[in-house]
GROMACS .gro file of C-alpha atoms in nm:
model
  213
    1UNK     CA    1  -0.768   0.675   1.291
    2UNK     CA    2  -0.632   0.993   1.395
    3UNK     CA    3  -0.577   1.123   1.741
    4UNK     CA    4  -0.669   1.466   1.638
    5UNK     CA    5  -1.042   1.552   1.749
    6UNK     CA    6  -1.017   1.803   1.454
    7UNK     CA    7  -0.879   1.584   1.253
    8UNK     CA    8  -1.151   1.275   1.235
    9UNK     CA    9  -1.425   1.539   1.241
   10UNK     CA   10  -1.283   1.688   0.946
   11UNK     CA   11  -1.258   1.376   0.758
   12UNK     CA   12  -1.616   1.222   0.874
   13UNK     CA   13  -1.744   1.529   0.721
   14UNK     CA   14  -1.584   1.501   0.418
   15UNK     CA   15  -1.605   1.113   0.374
   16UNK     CA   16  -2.000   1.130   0.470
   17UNK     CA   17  -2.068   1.371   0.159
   18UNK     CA   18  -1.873   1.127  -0.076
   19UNK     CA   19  -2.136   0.873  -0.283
   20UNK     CA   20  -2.084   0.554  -0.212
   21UNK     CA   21  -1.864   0.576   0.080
   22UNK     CA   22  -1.964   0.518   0.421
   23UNK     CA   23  -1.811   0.619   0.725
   24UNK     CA   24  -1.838   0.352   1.019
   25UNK     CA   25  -1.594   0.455   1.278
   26UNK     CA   26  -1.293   0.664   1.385
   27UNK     CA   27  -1.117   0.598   1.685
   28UNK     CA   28  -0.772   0.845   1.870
   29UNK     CA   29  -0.548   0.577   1.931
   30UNK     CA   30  -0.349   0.319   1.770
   31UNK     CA   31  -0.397   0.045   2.038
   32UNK     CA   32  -0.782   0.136   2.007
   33UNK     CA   33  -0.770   0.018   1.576
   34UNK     CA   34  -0.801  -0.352   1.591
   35UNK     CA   35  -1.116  -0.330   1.835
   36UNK     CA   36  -1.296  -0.057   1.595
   37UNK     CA   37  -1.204  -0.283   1.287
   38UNK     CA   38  -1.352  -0.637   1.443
   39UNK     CA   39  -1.692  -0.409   1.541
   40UNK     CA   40  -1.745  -0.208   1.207
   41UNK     CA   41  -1.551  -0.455   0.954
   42UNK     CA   42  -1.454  -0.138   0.738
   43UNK     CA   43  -1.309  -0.212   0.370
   44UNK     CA   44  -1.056   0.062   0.403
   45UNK     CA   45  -0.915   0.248   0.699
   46UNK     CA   46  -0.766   0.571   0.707
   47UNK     CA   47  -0.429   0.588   0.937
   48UNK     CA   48  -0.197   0.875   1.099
   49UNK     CA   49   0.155   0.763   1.175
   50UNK     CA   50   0.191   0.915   1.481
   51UNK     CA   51  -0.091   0.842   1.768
   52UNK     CA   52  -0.111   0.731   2.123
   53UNK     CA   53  -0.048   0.382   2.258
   54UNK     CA   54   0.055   0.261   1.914
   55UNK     CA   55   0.171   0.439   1.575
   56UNK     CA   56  -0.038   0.423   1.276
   57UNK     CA   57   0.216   0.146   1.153
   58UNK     CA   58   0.258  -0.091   1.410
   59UNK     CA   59  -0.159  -0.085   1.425
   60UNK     CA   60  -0.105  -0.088   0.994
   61UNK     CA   61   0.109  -0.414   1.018
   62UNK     CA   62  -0.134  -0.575   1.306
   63UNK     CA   63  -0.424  -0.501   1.065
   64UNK     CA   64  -0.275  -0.643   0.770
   65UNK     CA   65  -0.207  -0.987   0.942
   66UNK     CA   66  -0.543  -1.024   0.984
   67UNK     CA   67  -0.739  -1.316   0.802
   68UNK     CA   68  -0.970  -1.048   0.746
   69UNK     CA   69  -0.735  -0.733   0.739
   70UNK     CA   70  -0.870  -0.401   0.521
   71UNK     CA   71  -0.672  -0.218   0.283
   72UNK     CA   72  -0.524   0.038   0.514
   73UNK     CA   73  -0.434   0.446   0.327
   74UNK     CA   74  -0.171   0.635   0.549
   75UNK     CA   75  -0.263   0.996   0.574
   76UNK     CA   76   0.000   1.179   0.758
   77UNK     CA   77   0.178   1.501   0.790
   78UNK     CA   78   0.488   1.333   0.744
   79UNK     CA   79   0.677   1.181   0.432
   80UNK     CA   80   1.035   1.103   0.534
   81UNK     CA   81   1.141   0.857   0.370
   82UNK     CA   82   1.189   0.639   0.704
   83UNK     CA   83   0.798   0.649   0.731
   84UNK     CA   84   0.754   0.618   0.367
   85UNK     CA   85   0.931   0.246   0.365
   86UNK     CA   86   0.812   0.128   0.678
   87UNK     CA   87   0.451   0.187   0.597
   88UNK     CA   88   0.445   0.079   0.269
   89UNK     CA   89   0.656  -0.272   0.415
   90UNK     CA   90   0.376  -0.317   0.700
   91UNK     CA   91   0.111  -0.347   0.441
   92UNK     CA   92   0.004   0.012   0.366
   93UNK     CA   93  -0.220   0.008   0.045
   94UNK     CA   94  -0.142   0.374  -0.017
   95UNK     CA   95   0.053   0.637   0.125
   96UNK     CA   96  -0.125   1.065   0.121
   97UNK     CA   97  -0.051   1.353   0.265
   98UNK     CA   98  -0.276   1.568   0.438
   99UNK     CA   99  -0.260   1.835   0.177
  100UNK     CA  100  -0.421   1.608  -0.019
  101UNK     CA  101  -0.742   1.764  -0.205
  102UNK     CA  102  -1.090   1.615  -0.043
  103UNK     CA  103  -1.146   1.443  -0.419
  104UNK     CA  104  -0.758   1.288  -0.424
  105UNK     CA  105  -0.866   1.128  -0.087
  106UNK     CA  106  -1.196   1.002  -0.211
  107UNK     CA  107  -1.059   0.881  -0.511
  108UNK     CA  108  -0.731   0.686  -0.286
  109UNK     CA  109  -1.023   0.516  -0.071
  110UNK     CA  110  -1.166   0.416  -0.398
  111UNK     CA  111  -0.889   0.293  -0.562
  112UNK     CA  112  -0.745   0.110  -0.260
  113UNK     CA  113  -1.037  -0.080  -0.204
  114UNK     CA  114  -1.016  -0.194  -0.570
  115UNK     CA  115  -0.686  -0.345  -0.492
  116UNK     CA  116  -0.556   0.012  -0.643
  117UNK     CA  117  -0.181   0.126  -0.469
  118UNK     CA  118  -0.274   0.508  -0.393
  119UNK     CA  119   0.026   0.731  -0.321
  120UNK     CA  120   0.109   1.112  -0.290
  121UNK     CA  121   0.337   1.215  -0.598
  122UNK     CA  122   0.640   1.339  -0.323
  123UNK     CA  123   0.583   0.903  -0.223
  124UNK     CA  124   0.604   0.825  -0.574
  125UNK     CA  125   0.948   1.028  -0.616
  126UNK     CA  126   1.088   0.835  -0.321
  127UNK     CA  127   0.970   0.486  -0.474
  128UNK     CA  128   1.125   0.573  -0.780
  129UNK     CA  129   1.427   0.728  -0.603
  130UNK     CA  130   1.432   0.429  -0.350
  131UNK     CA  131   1.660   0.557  -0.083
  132UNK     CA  132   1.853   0.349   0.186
  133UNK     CA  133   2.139   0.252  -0.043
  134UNK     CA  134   2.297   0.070   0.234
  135UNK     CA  135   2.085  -0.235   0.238
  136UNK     CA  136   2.006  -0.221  -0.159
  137UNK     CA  137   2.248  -0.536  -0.200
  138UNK     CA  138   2.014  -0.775   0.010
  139UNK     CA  139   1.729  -0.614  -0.122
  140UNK     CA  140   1.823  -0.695  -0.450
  141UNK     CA  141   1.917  -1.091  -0.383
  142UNK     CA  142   1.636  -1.119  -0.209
  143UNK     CA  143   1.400  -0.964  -0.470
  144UNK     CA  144   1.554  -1.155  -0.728
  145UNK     CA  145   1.512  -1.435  -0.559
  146UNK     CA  146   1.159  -1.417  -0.545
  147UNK     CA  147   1.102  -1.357  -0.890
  148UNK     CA  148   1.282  -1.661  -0.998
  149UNK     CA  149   1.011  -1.857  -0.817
  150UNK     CA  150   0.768  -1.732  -1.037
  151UNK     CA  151   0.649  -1.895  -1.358
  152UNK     CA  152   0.714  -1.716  -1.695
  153UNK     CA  153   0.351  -1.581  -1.720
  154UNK     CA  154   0.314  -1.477  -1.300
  155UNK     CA  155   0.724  -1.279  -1.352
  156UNK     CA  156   0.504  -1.108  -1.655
  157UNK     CA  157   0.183  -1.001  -1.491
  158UNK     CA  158   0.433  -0.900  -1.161
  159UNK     CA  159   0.658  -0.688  -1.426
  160UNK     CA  160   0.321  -0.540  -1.525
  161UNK     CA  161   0.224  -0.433  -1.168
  162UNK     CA  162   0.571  -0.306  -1.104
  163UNK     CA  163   0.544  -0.053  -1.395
  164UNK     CA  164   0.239   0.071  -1.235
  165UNK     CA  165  -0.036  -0.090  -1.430
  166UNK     CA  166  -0.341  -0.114  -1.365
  167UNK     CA  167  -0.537  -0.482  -1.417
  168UNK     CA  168  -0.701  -0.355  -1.724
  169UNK     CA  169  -0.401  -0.255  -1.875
  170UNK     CA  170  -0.241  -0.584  -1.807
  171UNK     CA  171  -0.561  -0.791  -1.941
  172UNK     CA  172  -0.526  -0.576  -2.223
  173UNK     CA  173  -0.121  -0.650  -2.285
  174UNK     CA  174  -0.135  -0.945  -2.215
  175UNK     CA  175  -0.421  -1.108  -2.355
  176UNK     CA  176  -0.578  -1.227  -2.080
  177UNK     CA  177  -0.936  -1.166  -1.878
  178UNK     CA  178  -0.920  -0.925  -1.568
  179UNK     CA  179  -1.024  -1.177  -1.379
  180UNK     CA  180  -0.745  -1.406  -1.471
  181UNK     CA  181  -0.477  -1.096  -1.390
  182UNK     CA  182  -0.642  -1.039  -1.043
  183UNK     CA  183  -0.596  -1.419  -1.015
  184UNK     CA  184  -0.238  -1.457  -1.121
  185UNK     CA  185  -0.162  -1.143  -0.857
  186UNK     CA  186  -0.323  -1.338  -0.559
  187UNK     CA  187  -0.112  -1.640  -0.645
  188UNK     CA  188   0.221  -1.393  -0.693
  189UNK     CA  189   0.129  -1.270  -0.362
  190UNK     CA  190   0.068  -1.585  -0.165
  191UNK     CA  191   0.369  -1.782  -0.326
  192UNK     CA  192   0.606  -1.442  -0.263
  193UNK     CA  193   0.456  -1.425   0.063
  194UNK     CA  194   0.357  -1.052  -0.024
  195UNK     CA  195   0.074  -0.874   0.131
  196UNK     CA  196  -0.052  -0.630  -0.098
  197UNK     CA  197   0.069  -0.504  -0.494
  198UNK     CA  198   0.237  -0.251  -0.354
  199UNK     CA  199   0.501  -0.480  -0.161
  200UNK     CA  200   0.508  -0.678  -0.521
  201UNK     CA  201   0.555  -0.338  -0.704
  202UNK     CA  202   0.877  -0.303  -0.453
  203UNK     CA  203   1.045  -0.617  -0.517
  204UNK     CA  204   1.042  -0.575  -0.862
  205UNK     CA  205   1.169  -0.227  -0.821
  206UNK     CA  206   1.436  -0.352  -0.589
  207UNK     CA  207   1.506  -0.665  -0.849
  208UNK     CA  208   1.560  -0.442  -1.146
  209UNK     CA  209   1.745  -0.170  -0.948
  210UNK     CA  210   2.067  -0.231  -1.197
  211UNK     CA  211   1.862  -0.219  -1.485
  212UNK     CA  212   1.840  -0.557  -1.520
  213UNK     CA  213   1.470  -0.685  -1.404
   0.00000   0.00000   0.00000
């Protein structure tokens, strides 16, 4: 989704040479996203911040409310930090910039649509960083306090995800199937009221912020 003509051609180009990917749509304008998604039910969609009608992440946060929302990759021109947070808050699955190799991108739309988080290494910086210092206070209670509603085993596997691992890794560590981890992350997610592990990786960021998780 990208209102540059250029732009989407560029991209359907690329995407159509990738095995196993399939392109199924690209639409200019923001407002235009939710239609092209109910016709062409995509697994991933690929969104610009800044379109006609409606930005890439008030369309991200629409999709993402859907029953049957896909994982939704940012690609922009832009990483300030504003845009950073607020996609990644709406529901964004991963976060590139267009300087982004052909093969990074490919391998974001890949690991997104495993249930993956996918971000640029200047996104990664600010995650780590985690800027807006004026509302890290709230953040924290309120991070905290969703933690504390998890059982000992779900605050584990939730640690896990916030140190970046993957599901394998965390089978691994913890002694557990991946199919049990991917299950113990939907639950995390539906009893946090998170939408994605991104948003869980966050909160346990913003819980541990002091050092103390």
């Amino acid at each position: 989704m990208d209102d540059d003509p250029l732009v989407r051609a560029g991209l359907t180009l690329m995407l159509k040479g990738a095995p196993t990917l399939q392109v199924v749509g690209a639409v200019a304008d923001g407002a235009q996203v939710q239609a092209a998604v109910a016709e062409h039910a995509p697994d991933v969609v690929l969104m610009d911040i800044r379109m006609p009608g409606v930005d890439g992440i008030d369309a991200t946060r629409r999709l993402r409310a859907r029953r049957d929302a896909p994982e939704v990759i940012i690609l922009t021109t832009f990483d300030a930090d504003e845009h950073v947070f607020r996609a990644l808050r709406a529901g964004a699955g991963g976060f590139l910039l267009k300087d982004t190799s052909p093969e990074g991108i490919v391998e974001a739309i890949r690991r997104v649509a495993a249930g993956e988080p996918s971000l640029s290494p200047s996104v990664t910086r600010r995650l780590i960083a985690h800027l807006m210092p004026e509302e890290d206070d709230r953040r924290r209670a309120d991070a905290r306090r969703v933690l504390s509603a998890l059982s000992e085993r779900e605050r584990e596997v939730a640690l896990a995800v916030g140190q970046g691992k993957t599901n394998a890794v965390i089978a691994g560590e913890l002694h557990m199937s991946v199919g049990t981890v991917k299950g113990y992350i939907s639950r995390i997610l539906t009893k946090a009221g998170l939408d994605n592990r991104v948003q869980l990786a966050l909160v346990v960021h913003d819980a541990a912020q002091d050092g103390r998780p």
